[in-house]
CSV table of C-alpha atoms in Angstrom, one decimal:
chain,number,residue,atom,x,y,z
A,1,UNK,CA,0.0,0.0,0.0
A,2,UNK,CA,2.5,2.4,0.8
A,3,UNK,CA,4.4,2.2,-2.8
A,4,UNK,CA,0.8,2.8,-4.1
A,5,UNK,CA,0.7,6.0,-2.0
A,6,UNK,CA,3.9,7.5,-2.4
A,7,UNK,CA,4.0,6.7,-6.5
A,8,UNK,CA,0.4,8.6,-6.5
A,9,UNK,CA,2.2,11.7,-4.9
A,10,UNK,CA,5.0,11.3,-7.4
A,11,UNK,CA,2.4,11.7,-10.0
A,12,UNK,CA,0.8,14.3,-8.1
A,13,UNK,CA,4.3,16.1,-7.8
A,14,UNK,CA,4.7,15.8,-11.1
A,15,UNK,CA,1.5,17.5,-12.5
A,16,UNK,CA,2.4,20.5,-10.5
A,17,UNK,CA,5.8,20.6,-12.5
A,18,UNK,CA,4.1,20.2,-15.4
A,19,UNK,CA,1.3,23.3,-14.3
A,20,UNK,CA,4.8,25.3,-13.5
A,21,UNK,CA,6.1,24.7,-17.0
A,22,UNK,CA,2.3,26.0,-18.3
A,23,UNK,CA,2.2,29.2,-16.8
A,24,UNK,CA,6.1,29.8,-17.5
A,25,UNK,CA,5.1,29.3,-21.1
A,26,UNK,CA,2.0,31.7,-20.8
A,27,UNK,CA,4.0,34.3,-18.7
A,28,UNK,CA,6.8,34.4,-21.4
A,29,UNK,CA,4.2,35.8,-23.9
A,30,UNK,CA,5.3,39.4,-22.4
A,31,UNK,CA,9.3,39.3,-21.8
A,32,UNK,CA,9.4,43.1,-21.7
A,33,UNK,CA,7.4,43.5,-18.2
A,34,UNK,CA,10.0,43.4,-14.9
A,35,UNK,CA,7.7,41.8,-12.7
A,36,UNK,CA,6.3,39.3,-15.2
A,37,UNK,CA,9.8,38.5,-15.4
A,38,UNK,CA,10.6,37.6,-11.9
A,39,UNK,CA,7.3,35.6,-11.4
A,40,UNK,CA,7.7,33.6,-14.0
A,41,UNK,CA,11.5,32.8,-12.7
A,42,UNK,CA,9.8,31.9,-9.6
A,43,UNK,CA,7.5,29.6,-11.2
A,44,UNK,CA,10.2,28.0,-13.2
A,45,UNK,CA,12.5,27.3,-10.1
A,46,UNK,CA,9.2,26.2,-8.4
A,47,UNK,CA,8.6,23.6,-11.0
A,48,UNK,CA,12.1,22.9,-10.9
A,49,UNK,CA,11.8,21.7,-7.6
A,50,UNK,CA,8.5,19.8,-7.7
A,51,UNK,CA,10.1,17.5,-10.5
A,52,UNK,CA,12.9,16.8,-8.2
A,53,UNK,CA,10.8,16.3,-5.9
A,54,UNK,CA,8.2,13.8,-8.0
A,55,UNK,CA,11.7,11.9,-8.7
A,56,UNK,CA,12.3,11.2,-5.3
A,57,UNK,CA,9.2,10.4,-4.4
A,58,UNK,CA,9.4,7.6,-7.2
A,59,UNK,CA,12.4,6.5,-6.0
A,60,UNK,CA,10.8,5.9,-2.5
A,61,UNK,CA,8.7,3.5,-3.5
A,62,UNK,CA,10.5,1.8,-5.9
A,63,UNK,CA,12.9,1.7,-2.4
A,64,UNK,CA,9.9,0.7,-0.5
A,65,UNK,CA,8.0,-2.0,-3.0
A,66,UNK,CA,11.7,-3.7,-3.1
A,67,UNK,CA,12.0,-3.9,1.0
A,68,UNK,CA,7.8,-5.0,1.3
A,69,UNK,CA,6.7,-6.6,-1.8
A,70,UNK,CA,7.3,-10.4,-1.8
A,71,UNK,CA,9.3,-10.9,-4.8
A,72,UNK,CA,12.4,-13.3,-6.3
A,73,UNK,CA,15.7,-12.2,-5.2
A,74,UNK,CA,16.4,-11.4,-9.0
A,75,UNK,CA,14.1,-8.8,-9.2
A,76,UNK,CA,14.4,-7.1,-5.8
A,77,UNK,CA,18.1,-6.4,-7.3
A,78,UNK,CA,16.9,-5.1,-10.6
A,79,UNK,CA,14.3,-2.5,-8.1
A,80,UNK,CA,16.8,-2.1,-5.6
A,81,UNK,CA,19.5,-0.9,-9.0
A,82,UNK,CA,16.3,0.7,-10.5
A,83,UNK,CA,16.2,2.6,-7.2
A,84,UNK,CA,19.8,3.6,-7.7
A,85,UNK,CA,19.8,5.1,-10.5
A,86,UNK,CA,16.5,7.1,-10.3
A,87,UNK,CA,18.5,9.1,-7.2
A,88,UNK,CA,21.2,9.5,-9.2
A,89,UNK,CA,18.9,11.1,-12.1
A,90,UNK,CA,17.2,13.2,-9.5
A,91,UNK,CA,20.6,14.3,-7.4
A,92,UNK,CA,22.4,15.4,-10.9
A,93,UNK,CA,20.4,18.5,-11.1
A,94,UNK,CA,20.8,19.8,-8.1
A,95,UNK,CA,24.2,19.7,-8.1
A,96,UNK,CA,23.3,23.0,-10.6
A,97,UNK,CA,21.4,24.6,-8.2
A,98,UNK,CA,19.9,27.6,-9.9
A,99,UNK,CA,22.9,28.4,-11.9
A,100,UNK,CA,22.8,25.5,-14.1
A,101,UNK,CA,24.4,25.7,-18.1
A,102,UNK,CA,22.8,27.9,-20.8
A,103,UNK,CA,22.8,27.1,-24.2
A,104,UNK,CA,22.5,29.5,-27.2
A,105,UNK,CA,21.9,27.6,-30.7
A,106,UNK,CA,23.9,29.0,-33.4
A,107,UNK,CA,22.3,29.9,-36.9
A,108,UNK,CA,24.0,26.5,-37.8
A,109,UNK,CA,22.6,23.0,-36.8
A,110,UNK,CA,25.5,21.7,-35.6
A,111,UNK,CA,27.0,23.6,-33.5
A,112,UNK,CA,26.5,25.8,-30.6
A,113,UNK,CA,28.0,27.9,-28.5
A,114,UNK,CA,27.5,27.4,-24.4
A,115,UNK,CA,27.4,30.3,-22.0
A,116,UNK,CA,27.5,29.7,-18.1
């Protein structure tokens, strides 16, 4: 029951990330306004967040449905590497903090030029 739980709040997690990335998308229809700026940065790091935080929640109950969930031995190591490598994916990121790596696309397709 409880990976049932925890993997609905993962899901619940991540529709509020994907709400943030809405209204960052509506807000950047006027780039010119100051204040529309800084809200929409505010939703943007919020969202950040609540994915990170949807991530970790999966990786809670994959933790959990490997430790309670009766299951071959074979498996529980698959979920217990699964586990592994979903924290990983979610720890990454925040490494960045807020200052993570811009990129700027050239006119070319090929290349591009990377500004921190």
């Amino acid at each position: 029951m409880l990976p049932a739980g925890l993997l609905a709040a993962a899901g619940l997690a991540g529709l509020l990330h994907d709400a943030g990335n809405l209204a960052v998308t509506q807000l950047s229809a006027d780039r010119t306004d100051p204040s529309v700026v800084a809200v929409a940065g505010a939703i943007l790091l919020t969202a950040k967040w609540t994915v990170n935080l949807a991530g970790l929640l999966w990786v809670a109950a994959t933790a959990t449905a490997v430790v309670c969930v009766p299951m071959p031995a074979g498996l529980r190591r698959v979920g217990a590497f699964a586990a592994m490598v979903g924290l990983a994916a979610v720890m990454l990121p925040w490494t960045t903090g807020v200052a993570g790596r811009r990129r700027r696309w050239s006119s070319s397709a090929t290349s591009c030029t990377c500004r921190s």
